[in-house]
């Protein structure tokens, strides 16, 4: 396809004046300008134009790496728009500077800088599409903007990411609740043809890319990746049920986090490109630890006496919250939900309450309740007002219907109504975080992970958990909070073979502002005092996050800072012992406590205190781990 390029400086303005903009555009990009770039402020990340499309490149110490090839980018629409595109103009690069605060997450103070360029294209009907590209220091983001639409919709996106055979990748088979593993592979040849975000690629020995999307609004569906037409070409495919639009339409950001593994893991690019906080008052939002009943007692929340056990545990462990899970509407054995809430308040514990979204697994299929209390706006308003009056602090909403536009709208409705009634939100059985944690900071956490609750369901996690756990900090947890429900010392219906220190480390490795402690009260309460004190005092929000070492699936060593205190956690993902490097010389000297596995097996402890510098290495047993609490002088 031949494209004409007006390169003189006034073409950008001229094209806006003469474009009629009466429809939607399909863009097959094939620019004629060789190697023109949008370059990040630090010069490392580059968006490169070439004869067949675009690529994302990473430049470091004179070495250039092509991170990802993007041969086509564009859209198809229901009304047939978008053929024979002409590049009508390209803006001068402008600096984007955005400094903001997060109430929760891997970093409290977020500062990002980018250079942005906009391309304007028109098709044979003189319809216009604007492609906006930003190069950040930690990746690239691009999106489409369409105007003057007349009752039409996007039917197909033409964005393709090329992942050559032989490229190492960690990708999750798409499922509606995003609950699968991220196995290492070097091929796109698979019976599965649909893949969920995020997708991690290794472009060279030291350079990685994490593909995802961000900033979902009401008129968007979420998307996933398909390589159904060619095994090396991963198409961006928005989910079904996109609605017709009149007026303007903007796509979500397509995001490629780029850099070394430490740069990828510490990236905040998903929230950087998302809409700022829309809540006028956030003073009531308070993250914290939660006692959780389901892992040990599958139907425990319908039993008043068992619920009270978990309220008592939260009180004794100084956890601010207790989650009253599914089937509380059927509570028996001495009390009902009102009684449980009253008892929690007497103990100084704030209750969170579970709901079925009633969009996926519904009552007629045997799903737990309560059902259909949140779907209609008037019912939702009534229910949330009742919760607020009862002194409930938040809600967990489960079993959502995938990535459809109507589901995205429903989630936004829930977040906005919940904020009106001062309710924290936990989305379960739901899509991955795509930036709502910035826009609606009452969104505390999201499941969208194959987590510890699966020990309750089947034995699959038992032999795969260690490797899976050592993969998640490089994949799923990079993009937002993750309600894995970590740190279980005893067994659920199916055993776990990770060590006690491995399990304790997960409470630091996995970022979630509502940190659900899932084990039985008697399991936590019999632990050594130092372990219980660690659990009681563990923050759930962070000032800084650093990856100190590791490789997906093999091991991970991660440090998180709260004030002057660092929490350093490491796990061994292998079935054989490893020595893990801490790379912690940057912390200087201070006081520390080290929790590692004891000599008496997987379930024993070694707890040491000291002053000075941290050790350079720590030995980990097979599927073992460690946690260090380090306070600088």
Coordinates of C-alpha atoms in Angstrom, one line a residue:
X1 CA 0.0 0.0 0.0
X2 CA 1.5 3.4 -1.0
X3 CA 1.3 6.3 1.4
X4 CA 2.0 10.0 0.7
X5 CA 3.9 12.0 3.2
X6 CA 3.7 15.7 3.8
X7 CA 6.8 16.4 5.8
X8 CA 6.9 20.2 5.9
X9 CA 6.3 21.7 9.4
X10 CA 2.9 23.2 8.5
X11 CA 1.3 20.0 7.3
X12 CA 0.1 19.0 10.8
X13 CA -2.0 22.2 11.1
X14 CA -3.2 22.1 7.5
X15 CA -4.4 18.5 7.7
X16 CA -6.5 19.4 10.8
X17 CA -8.2 22.2 8.9
X18 CA -9.0 20.3 5.7
X19 CA -9.9 16.9 7.2
X20 CA -13.7 16.4 7.3
X21 CA -13.5 13.8 10.0
X22 CA -16.9 12.3 9.4
X23 CA -16.1 8.7 10.2
X24 CA -13.7 6.1 11.6
X25 CA -10.3 5.2 10.1
X26 CA -8.5 1.9 9.4
X27 CA -4.8 2.4 9.6
X28 CA -2.2 0.1 7.9
X29 CA 1.0 2.0 8.8
X30 CA 3.8 1.9 6.3
X31 CA 5.7 5.1 6.6
X32 CA 8.3 6.2 4.2
X33 CA 10.5 8.1 6.7
X34 CA 13.4 5.8 7.6
X35 CA 14.4 5.5 11.2
X36 CA 12.6 8.6 12.4
X37 CA 12.2 8.3 16.2
X38 CA 10.3 9.3 19.3
X39 CA 12.9 9.0 22.0
X40 CA 12.5 8.8 25.7
X41 CA 13.9 11.7 27.9
X42 CA 16.9 9.5 29.0
X43 CA 17.5 8.4 25.4
X44 CA 17.2 4.7 26.1
X45 CA 13.7 3.9 24.8
X46 CA 13.0 4.6 21.1
X47 CA 9.9 4.4 18.9
X48 CA 11.4 3.8 15.4
X49 CA 9.6 4.3 12.1
X50 CA 10.7 2.1 9.3
X51 CA 9.5 1.0 5.8
X52 CA 7.2 -1.7 7.1
X53 CA 5.8 -0.3 10.3
X54 CA 7.3 0.5 13.7
X55 CA 9.5 -1.0 16.3
X56 CA 10.4 -0.4 19.9
X57 CA 14.1 -0.3 20.6
X58 CA 16.3 0.0 23.7
X59 CA 19.7 1.7 23.6
X60 CA 22.1 1.2 26.4
X61 CA 25.9 1.7 26.6
X62 CA 26.1 1.9 22.8
X63 CA 24.2 -1.3 22.3
X64 CA 20.9 -1.2 20.4
X65 CA 18.3 -3.9 20.9
X66 CA 15.1 -4.3 18.9
X67 CA 12.7 -5.1 21.7
X68 CA 9.5 -5.6 19.7
X69 CA 8.4 -5.2 16.0
X70 CA 5.0 -3.7 15.3
X71 CA 4.4 -4.2 11.6
X72 CA 0.8 -2.9 11.5
X73 CA -1.2 -0.6 13.7
X74 CA -4.8 0.4 13.0
X75 CA -8.6 -0.1 13.2
X76 CA -11.5 -1.4 11.2
X77 CA -15.0 0.0 11.7
X78 CA -18.5 -1.2 11.2
X79 CA -19.3 1.5 8.6
X80 CA -16.4 0.3 6.3
X81 CA -14.1 3.3 6.9
X82 CA -10.4 3.3 6.7
X83 CA -8.6 2.4 3.5
X84 CA -5.8 4.0 1.4
X85 CA -4.4 6.0 4.3
X86 CA -2.3 9.0 3.8
X87 CA 0.0 10.5 6.5
X88 CA -1.1 14.1 6.6
X89 CA 1.0 15.4 9.4
X90 CA 3.2 14.6 12.3
X91 CA 3.5 16.9 15.3
X92 CA 6.7 18.1 16.8
X93 CA 7.7 16.1 19.9
X94 CA 6.4 17.6 23.2
X95 CA 7.4 16.8 26.7
X96 CA 5.0 15.1 29.0
X97 CA 5.7 15.6 32.7
X98 CA 3.4 14.0 35.3
X99 CA 4.1 13.8 39.0
X100 CA 1.4 12.3 41.2
X101 CA 0.9 10.4 44.4
X102 CA -0.6 6.9 44.9
X103 CA -2.3 5.9 48.1
X104 CA -1.1 2.4 47.5
X105 CA 1.1 0.4 45.2
X106 CA 4.8 -0.2 44.7
X107 CA 5.7 3.5 45.0
X108 CA 4.0 6.4 46.8
X109 CA 5.5 9.2 44.8
X110 CA 5.3 8.7 41.1
X111 CA 7.2 10.9 38.6
X112 CA 7.3 10.1 34.9
X113 CA 8.6 12.0 31.9
X114 CA 7.9 11.2 28.2
X115 CA 8.2 12.7 24.8
X116 CA 5.0 12.6 22.7
X117 CA 4.3 12.7 19.0
X118 CA 1.0 12.6 17.2
X119 CA 0.4 11.3 13.7
X120 CA -2.6 12.3 11.7
X121 CA -3.9 10.0 8.9
X122 CA -6.8 10.3 6.5
X123 CA -8.4 7.5 4.5
X124 CA -9.9 7.6 1.0
X125 CA -13.1 9.1 2.4
X126 CA -11.1 11.9 4.0
X127 CA -11.8 10.5 7.5
X128 CA -9.2 11.2 10.2
X129 CA -7.4 9.2 12.8
X130 CA -4.8 10.4 15.3
X131 CA -2.2 8.1 16.6
X132 CA -0.5 9.4 19.7
X133 CA 2.9 7.8 20.7
X134 CA 4.8 8.4 23.9
X135 CA 8.3 7.2 24.7
X136 CA 8.9 7.0 28.5
X137 CA 12.1 6.1 30.2
X138 CA 10.6 2.7 31.0
X139 CA 8.6 2.0 27.8
X140 CA 6.4 3.0 25.0
X141 CA 2.6 3.7 25.0
X142 CA 0.4 4.5 22.0
X143 CA -3.3 5.0 21.4
X144 CA -5.9 6.0 18.8
X145 CA -8.3 9.0 18.9
X146 CA -11.3 9.2 16.6
X147 CA -13.7 12.1 16.2
X148 CA -17.1 12.9 14.7
X149 CA -18.3 9.3 14.7
X150 CA -21.9 8.7 13.5
X151 CA -23.4 5.7 15.2
X152 CA -20.6 3.3 14.4
X153 CA -18.0 1.2 16.2
X154 CA -14.6 -0.4 16.0
X155 CA -14.9 -3.9 14.8
X156 CA -11.3 -4.9 14.5
X157 CA -7.9 -3.6 15.6
X158 CA -4.9 -4.1 13.3
X159 CA -2.2 -3.8 15.9
X160 CA 0.3 -6.7 15.7
X161 CA 3.2 -7.5 17.8
X162 CA 5.8 -9.8 16.2
X163 CA 7.4 -12.3 18.5
X164 CA 10.0 -14.4 16.5
X165 CA 10.4 -18.1 17.1
X166 CA 13.1 -18.7 19.6
X167 CA 12.3 -15.7 21.7
X168 CA 11.9 -16.5 25.4
X169 CA 8.4 -15.5 26.6
X170 CA 6.3 -16.0 29.7
X171 CA 2.6 -15.8 28.6
X172 CA -0.6 -16.8 30.2
X173 CA -3.3 -18.6 28.3
X174 CA -6.4 -16.3 28.4
X175 CA -9.1 -17.2 30.8
X176 CA -12.1 -15.1 31.9
X177 CA -10.7 -14.7 35.5
X178 CA -7.0 -14.6 34.4
X179 CA -6.2 -17.6 36.5
X180 CA -3.4 -19.6 34.7
X181 CA 0.3 -20.1 34.8
X182 CA 3.0 -18.1 33.0
X183 CA 5.2 -21.0 31.6
X184 CA 8.5 -20.2 29.9
X185 CA 8.3 -20.9 26.2
X186 CA 10.3 -20.2 23.1
X187 CA 7.6 -20.8 20.5
X188 CA 4.3 -19.4 19.5
X189 CA 3.2 -22.8 18.1
X190 CA 0.5 -23.9 20.5
X191 CA -3.0 -25.4 20.6
X192 CA -3.9 -22.2 22.5
X193 CA -4.3 -19.1 20.3
X194 CA -5.5 -16.5 22.8
X195 CA -3.2 -15.0 25.4
X196 CA -3.9 -12.7 28.3
X197 CA -1.9 -9.7 29.5
X198 CA 0.7 -9.1 30.6
X199 CA 3.1 -10.9 28.3
X200 CA 6.8 -10.9 29.2
X201 CA 9.5 -11.2 26.5
X202 CA 13.2 -11.5 26.7
X203 CA 14.6 -9.5 23.8
X204 CA 18.3 -10.0 24.6
X205 CA 20.4 -11.2 27.5
X206 CA 19.6 -8.1 29.6
X207 CA 16.6 -6.4 27.9
X208 CA 13.0 -7.4 28.4
X209 CA 9.5 -6.1 27.4
X210 CA 6.2 -6.5 29.1
X211 CA 3.1 -6.0 26.9
X212 CA -0.2 -4.9 28.4
X213 CA -2.8 -2.1 28.1
X214 CA -4.0 0.7 30.4
X215 CA -6.7 3.4 30.9
X216 CA -9.9 1.5 30.2
X217 CA -12.9 3.9 29.9
X218 CA -16.6 3.2 29.6
X219 CA -16.6 3.1 25.8
X220 CA -13.8 0.5 25.7
X221 CA -13.6 -3.2 26.0
X222 CA -10.5 -4.8 27.3
X223 CA -8.4 -6.7 24.7
X224 CA -6.2 -9.8 24.6
X225 CA -3.6 -11.2 22.1
X226 CA -4.4 -13.8 19.4
X227 CA -1.8 -15.5 17.3
X228 CA -4.4 -17.6 15.4
X229 CA -3.4 -16.4 11.9
X230 CA 0.4 -16.7 12.2
X231 CA 2.2 -18.1 15.2
X232 CA 4.7 -15.2 15.3
X233 CA 2.1 -12.5 15.0
X234 CA 0.1 -11.5 18.1
X235 CA -2.9 -9.5 17.2
X236 CA -4.5 -7.1 19.7
X237 CA -8.2 -8.1 19.7
X238 CA -10.7 -6.1 21.8
X239 CA -13.4 -8.3 23.4
X240 CA -16.9 -8.7 22.1
X241 CA -19.9 -6.5 22.5
X242 CA -18.3 -3.1 21.6
X243 CA -21.2 -0.6 21.3
X244 CA -21.9 2.0 18.6
X245 CA -20.5 5.4 19.4
X246 CA -21.4 8.9 18.1
X247 CA -18.9 11.7 18.7
X248 CA -15.4 10.9 19.8
X249 CA -13.7 7.7 20.8
X250 CA -10.3 7.0 22.3
X251 CA -8.7 3.6 22.6
X252 CA -6.9 2.3 25.7
X253 CA -3.2 2.8 25.7
X254 CA -1.2 -0.1 24.2
X255 CA 1.7 -0.4 26.6
X256 CA 5.2 -1.9 26.1
X257 CA 7.2 -1.7 29.4
X258 CA 10.8 -1.9 28.3
X259 CA 14.2 -2.2 29.9
X260 CA 16.2 -4.4 32.2
X261 CA 14.4 -6.7 34.7
X262 CA 14.8 -4.2 37.5
X263 CA 13.4 -1.5 35.3
X264 CA 10.4 -3.6 34.3
X265 CA 9.6 -4.7 37.8
X266 CA 9.7 -1.2 39.3
X267 CA 7.8 0.4 36.4
X268 CA 4.6 2.4 37.1
X269 CA 3.8 2.9 33.4
X270 CA 0.3 1.4 33.7
X271 CA -0.8 4.1 36.2
X272 CA 1.4 6.8 34.5
X273 CA -0.7 6.7 31.4
X274 CA -4.1 6.2 33.2
X275 CA -6.5 8.9 34.1
X276 CA -5.7 10.8 37.4
X277 CA -7.7 10.3 40.6
X278 CA -11.4 11.2 40.2
X279 CA -12.3 11.0 43.8
X280 CA -12.6 14.4 45.6
X281 CA -12.0 12.9 49.0
X282 CA -9.7 10.0 49.7
X283 CA -9.1 10.6 53.4
X284 CA -11.2 7.5 54.3
X285 CA -9.1 5.1 52.2
X286 CA -6.9 3.0 54.5
X287 CA -5.1 -0.1 53.2
X288 CA -4.2 -2.9 55.6
X289 CA -4.1 -6.6 56.4
X290 CA -7.2 -8.8 56.4
X291 CA -8.0 -12.1 58.0
X292 CA -9.7 -14.4 55.4
X293 CA -11.8 -17.4 55.9
X294 CA -12.2 -19.2 52.5
X295 CA -8.9 -20.9 52.2
X296 CA -9.3 -23.0 55.3
X297 CA -13.2 -23.1 55.5
X298 CA -14.7 -23.1 52.0
X299 CA -18.2 -22.4 53.2
X300 CA -17.2 -20.8 56.5
X301 CA -18.8 -17.5 56.1
X302 CA -22.3 -19.1 56.4
X303 CA -21.3 -20.1 59.9
X304 CA -21.4 -17.3 62.5
X305 CA -19.1 -19.1 65.0
X306 CA -16.4 -19.6 62.3
X307 CA -16.7 -16.0 61.2
X308 CA -16.2 -14.9 64.8
X309 CA -12.9 -17.0 65.0
X310 CA -11.5 -14.9 62.1
X311 CA -12.6 -11.7 63.7
X312 CA -10.9 -12.8 66.9
X313 CA -7.7 -13.6 64.8
X314 CA -7.8 -10.2 63.2
X315 CA -8.1 -8.6 66.7
X316 CA -5.2 -10.7 68.1
X317 CA -2.9 -10.2 65.1
X318 CA -3.8 -6.4 65.0
X319 CA -5.1 -6.8 61.4
X320 CA -7.5 -3.9 60.7
X321 CA -9.9 -5.9 58.6
X322 CA -11.8 -9.2 58.4
X323 CA -13.4 -10.4 55.2
X324 CA -16.8 -12.1 55.5
X325 CA -16.9 -14.1 52.3
X326 CA -19.5 -15.8 50.1
X327 CA -22.8 -17.2 51.5
X328 CA -23.0 -14.7 54.4
X329 CA -26.6 -14.2 53.4
X330 CA -27.2 -17.8 54.6
X331 CA -25.4 -17.4 57.9
X332 CA -26.5 -19.6 60.7
X333 CA -25.2 -21.2 64.0
X334 CA -25.9 -18.4 66.4
X335 CA -26.0 -15.2 64.3
X336 CA -26.5 -13.4 61.0
X337 CA -24.5 -10.8 59.1
X338 CA -25.7 -7.9 61.3
X339 CA -24.5 -9.8 64.3
X340 CA -21.1 -10.6 62.7
X341 CA -20.6 -6.9 61.8
X342 CA -21.6 -5.8 65.3
X343 CA -19.1 -8.4 66.8
X344 CA -16.3 -7.1 64.6
X345 CA -16.9 -3.6 65.7
X346 CA -16.8 -4.7 69.3
X347 CA -13.4 -6.2 68.6
X348 CA -12.1 -3.1 66.8
X349 CA -12.0 -4.8 63.5
X350 CA -13.5 -3.4 60.3
X351 CA -15.6 -5.8 58.2
X352 CA -15.4 -6.3 54.4
X353 CA -18.3 -8.2 52.7
X354 CA -18.4 -10.4 49.6
X355 CA -20.9 -10.1 46.7
X356 CA -21.5 -12.1 43.5
X357 CA -21.4 -9.7 40.5
X358 CA -24.2 -11.9 39.0
X359 CA -22.7 -11.5 35.5
X360 CA -20.8 -14.8 35.0
X361 CA -21.3 -17.6 37.5
X362 CA -24.9 -17.0 38.5
X363 CA -27.6 -18.4 40.8
X364 CA -29.2 -20.8 38.3
X365 CA -25.8 -22.5 37.9
X366 CA -25.3 -23.0 41.6
X367 CA -23.1 -20.0 42.3
X368 CA -22.9 -18.8 45.9
X369 CA -24.7 -15.6 46.9
X370 CA -25.8 -13.0 47.7
X371 CA -27.0 -12.5 44.1
X372 CA -28.2 -9.6 42.0
X373 CA -27.9 -6.9 44.6
X374 CA -25.5 -4.7 42.7
X375 CA -26.6 -5.0 39.0
X376 CA -29.4 -2.4 38.8
X377 CA -28.3 1.1 39.8
X378 CA -31.1 1.6 42.3
X379 CA -30.4 -1.8 44.0
X380 CA -26.7 -1.0 44.1
X381 CA -27.3 2.4 45.7
X382 CA -29.6 0.8 48.3
X383 CA -27.1 -2.0 49.1
X384 CA -24.1 0.3 49.4
X385 CA -26.0 2.8 51.6
X386 CA -27.0 -0.1 53.9
X387 CA -23.4 -1.2 54.1
X388 CA -22.2 2.3 54.9
X389 CA -24.9 2.6 57.6
X390 CA -23.8 -0.7 59.1
X391 CA -20.2 0.4 59.3
X392 CA -18.8 -2.0 56.6
X393 CA -15.5 -0.8 55.3
X394 CA -15.4 -2.4 51.9
X395 CA -16.7 -5.0 49.4
X396 CA -15.2 -8.0 47.5
X397 CA -17.1 -8.6 44.3
X398 CA -16.6 -11.9 42.4
X399 CA -17.2 -13.8 39.2
X400 CA -17.2 -11.1 36.5
X401 CA -18.0 -11.8 32.8
X402 CA -14.7 -11.3 31.2
X403 CA -13.4 -8.3 29.2
X404 CA -16.6 -7.1 27.5
X405 CA -17.3 -3.4 27.3
X406 CA -20.5 -3.8 29.4
X407 CA -18.3 -5.5 32.1
X408 CA -15.9 -2.6 32.0
X409 CA -18.8 -0.1 32.5
X410 CA -20.2 -2.2 35.3
X411 CA -16.8 -2.2 37.1
X412 CA -16.6 1.6 36.8
X413 CA -20.2 2.0 38.1
X414 CA -19.3 -0.2 41.1
X415 CA -16.1 1.8 41.8
X416 CA -17.9 5.2 41.6
X417 CA -20.9 4.1 43.7
X418 CA -18.7 2.4 46.3
X419 CA -16.6 5.6 46.6
X420 CA -19.8 7.6 47.2
X421 CA -20.4 5.3 50.2
X422 CA -16.8 5.1 51.4
X423 CA -16.3 1.5 50.5
X424 CA -13.0 -0.1 49.6
X425 CA -13.2 -2.5 46.6
X426 CA -11.6 -5.8 45.8
X427 CA -12.4 -7.3 42.4
X428 CA -12.2 -11.1 42.2
X429 CA -12.7 -13.4 39.3
X430 CA -12.1 -10.3 37.3
X431 CA -9.9 -8.8 34.6
X432 CA -6.3 -7.6 35.4
X433 CA -5.6 -4.1 36.6
X434 CA -5.4 -1.6 33.8
X435 CA -4.9 1.6 35.7
X436 CA -8.1 2.0 37.7
X437 CA -6.1 1.8 40.9
X438 CA -5.0 5.4 40.1
X439 CA -8.3 6.7 38.7
X440 CA -10.3 5.2 41.5
X441 CA -8.0 4.7 44.5
X442 CA -10.7 2.9 46.5
X443 CA -9.8 0.0 44.2
X444 CA -7.5 -1.7 46.6
X445 CA -6.7 -5.0 44.9
X446 CA -7.7 -7.4 42.1
X447 CA -7.4 -11.2 41.9
X448 CA -6.7 -12.1 38.3
X449 CA -4.1 -14.5 39.4
X450 CA -3.7 -18.3 39.9
X451 CA -3.3 -17.9 43.7
X452 CA -3.3 -19.8 47.0
X453 CA -7.0 -20.4 46.9
X454 CA -6.3 -23.1 44.3
X455 CA -5.0 -25.3 47.0
X456 CA -8.6 -25.4 48.0
X457 CA -9.8 -26.5 44.6
X458 CA -7.3 -29.0 43.2
X459 CA -3.7 -30.3 43.4
X460 CA -2.4 -28.5 40.4
X461 CA -0.6 -25.8 42.4
X462 CA 1.2 -28.1 44.7
X463 CA 4.1 -29.0 42.4
X464 CA 4.1 -25.8 40.4
X465 CA 3.7 -23.2 43.1
X466 CA 7.4 -22.4 43.7
X467 CA 8.2 -21.7 40.0
X468 CA 4.8 -19.9 39.6
X469 CA 5.5 -17.7 42.6
X470 CA 9.0 -16.8 41.3
X471 CA 7.4 -15.8 38.0
X472 CA 4.6 -13.5 39.2
X473 CA 6.8 -10.6 40.4
X474 CA 8.1 -10.3 36.8
X475 CA 4.7 -10.6 35.1
X476 CA 1.3 -10.2 36.7
X477 CA 2.3 -8.1 39.8
X478 CA 4.2 -5.6 37.7
X479 CA 0.9 -4.1 36.3
X480 CA -1.0 -3.7 39.6
X481 CA -2.1 -5.1 42.9
X482 CA -2.6 -8.8 43.1
X483 CA -4.8 -10.6 45.6
X484 CA -2.9 -13.9 45.7
X485 CA -3.9 -14.5 49.4
X486 CA -0.3 -15.4 50.4
X487 CA 1.5 -17.0 53.3
X488 CA -0.2 -20.3 54.3
X489 CA 1.8 -22.4 56.7
X490 CA -0.7 -25.3 57.0
X491 CA -2.5 -27.2 54.2
X492 CA -5.9 -26.6 52.6
X493 CA -7.7 -29.4 50.8
X494 CA -4.5 -30.1 48.9
X495 CA -0.9 -29.8 50.2
X496 CA 1.8 -27.2 49.5
X497 CA 5.4 -28.1 49.5
X498 CA 6.9 -24.6 49.7
X499 CA 8.7 -23.9 52.9
X500 CA 7.6 -21.6 55.8
X501 CA 10.1 -18.9 54.8
X502 CA 9.0 -19.1 51.2
X503 CA 5.4 -18.5 52.3
X504 CA 6.3 -15.6 54.6
X505 CA 8.3 -14.0 51.8
X506 CA 5.2 -13.9 49.5
X507 CA 3.6 -11.3 51.8
X508 CA 6.4 -8.9 50.8
X509 CA 7.0 -10.1 47.2
X510 CA 3.3 -9.8 46.2
X511 CA 2.0 -6.3 46.4
X512 CA -1.6 -5.9 47.5
X513 CA -2.9 -2.9 49.6
X514 CA -5.5 -5.3 51.1
X515 CA -3.3 -8.2 52.2
X516 CA -5.4 -11.2 52.8
X517 CA -3.9 -13.7 55.3
X518 CA -5.6 -16.9 54.4
X519 CA -4.4 -19.6 56.9
X520 CA -6.2 -20.9 59.9
X521 CA -6.1 -18.8 63.1
X522 CA -4.4 -21.7 65.0
X523 CA -1.7 -21.9 62.3
X524 CA -0.7 -18.2 62.6
X525 CA -1.1 -18.0 66.3
X526 CA 1.4 -20.8 67.1
X527 CA 4.2 -19.3 65.1
X528 CA 7.2 -17.8 66.9
X529 CA 6.6 -14.4 68.4
X530 CA 9.1 -12.8 65.9
X531 CA 7.0 -14.2 63.0
X532 CA 3.8 -12.9 64.5
X533 CA 5.3 -9.5 65.1
X534 CA 6.5 -9.4 61.5
X535 CA 3.0 -10.2 60.2
X536 CA 1.4 -7.7 62.6
X537 CA 3.7 -4.9 61.6
X538 CA 4.0 -5.5 57.9
X539 CA 3.0 -2.5 55.7
X540 CA 0.8 -3.1 52.7
X541 CA 1.8 0.1 50.8
X542 CA 5.3 1.1 49.9
X543 CA 7.5 4.2 49.2
X544 CA 9.8 2.3 46.9
X545 CA 10.3 -1.0 45.2
X546 CA 13.5 -2.5 43.9
X547 CA 14.3 -5.8 42.2
X548 CA 17.7 -6.9 43.6
X549 CA 18.0 -10.1 41.6
X550 CA 16.5 -13.2 40.1
X551 CA 15.1 -14.6 36.8
X552 CA 11.5 -15.5 36.0
X553 CA 10.6 -18.9 37.4
X554 CA 14.0 -19.5 38.9
X555 CA 14.2 -17.1 41.8
X556 CA 13.4 -13.5 42.9
X557 CA 14.9 -11.1 45.4
X558 CA 12.9 -8.0 45.9
X559 CA 13.1 -5.0 48.3
X560 CA 10.3 -2.7 49.4
X561 CA 10.7 0.4 51.5
X562 CA 8.4 1.9 54.0
X563 CA 9.9 5.0 55.6
X564 CA 13.4 4.0 56.8
X565 CA 12.6 0.3 56.9
X566 CA 13.4 -2.1 54.1
X567 CA 11.7 -5.4 53.7
X568 CA 13.9 -7.7 51.5
X569 CA 12.3 -11.0 50.4
X570 CA 13.6 -13.8 48.3
X571 CA 12.3 -17.2 47.1
X572 CA 13.7 -20.2 45.3
X573 CA 11.5 -21.3 42.5
X574 CA 13.5 -24.5 41.9
X575 CA 13.2 -28.0 43.3
X576 CA 16.9 -27.9 44.4
X577 CA 18.8 -25.6 46.7
X578 CA 20.1 -22.2 45.5
X579 CA 22.3 -19.5 46.8
X580 CA 20.7 -16.1 46.1
X581 CA 22.6 -12.9 45.8
X582 CA 21.1 -10.0 47.8
X583 CA 22.9 -7.1 46.0
X584 CA 22.0 -5.0 49.0
X585 CA 25.2 -2.9 49.5
X586 CA 23.2 0.2 48.6
X587 CA 21.3 0.0 51.9
X588 CA 24.4 0.7 54.0
X589 CA 24.4 -0.4 57.7
X590 CA 21.6 -0.8 60.1
X591 CA 19.7 -3.2 62.3
X592 CA 18.2 -6.3 60.8
X593 CA 16.2 -9.5 61.4
X594 CA 16.6 -12.4 59.0
X595 CA 13.9 -15.1 58.7
X596 CA 15.1 -18.2 56.9
X597 CA 14.3 -21.9 56.8
X598 CA 15.5 -23.9 59.8
X599 CA 17.5 -27.1 59.8
X600 CA 14.5 -29.3 60.8
X601 CA 12.7 -29.2 57.5
X602 CA 10.3 -27.1 55.4
X603 CA 8.2 -26.1 58.4
X604 CA 11.0 -24.9 60.8
X605 CA 12.5 -21.4 61.3
X606 CA 15.9 -19.8 61.7
X607 CA 15.5 -16.3 63.0
X608 CA 18.6 -14.1 63.5
X609 CA 19.1 -10.5 64.4
X610 CA 22.2 -8.3 64.0
X611 CA 23.7 -4.9 63.1
X612 CA 25.8 -3.8 60.3
X613 CA 25.6 -4.6 56.6
X614 CA 23.4 -7.3 55.1
X615 CA 25.0 -10.5 53.9
X616 CA 25.9 -10.7 50.3
X617 CA 24.2 -14.0 49.7
X618 CA 21.7 -16.3 51.4
X619 CA 21.3 -20.0 50.9
X620 CA 17.8 -21.2 50.1
X621 CA 16.5 -24.7 50.3
X622 CA 14.5 -26.2 47.5
X623 CA 11.3 -24.2 47.2
X624 CA 12.6 -22.2 50.2
X625 CA 12.9 -18.5 50.9
X626 CA 13.8 -15.7 53.3
X627 CA 12.7 -12.3 54.6
X628 CA 14.9 -9.6 56.0
X629 CA 13.6 -6.6 57.9
X630 CA 16.3 -3.9 57.7
X631 CA 16.2 -0.5 59.4
X632 CA 18.8 2.1 58.3
X633 CA 20.6 4.1 60.9

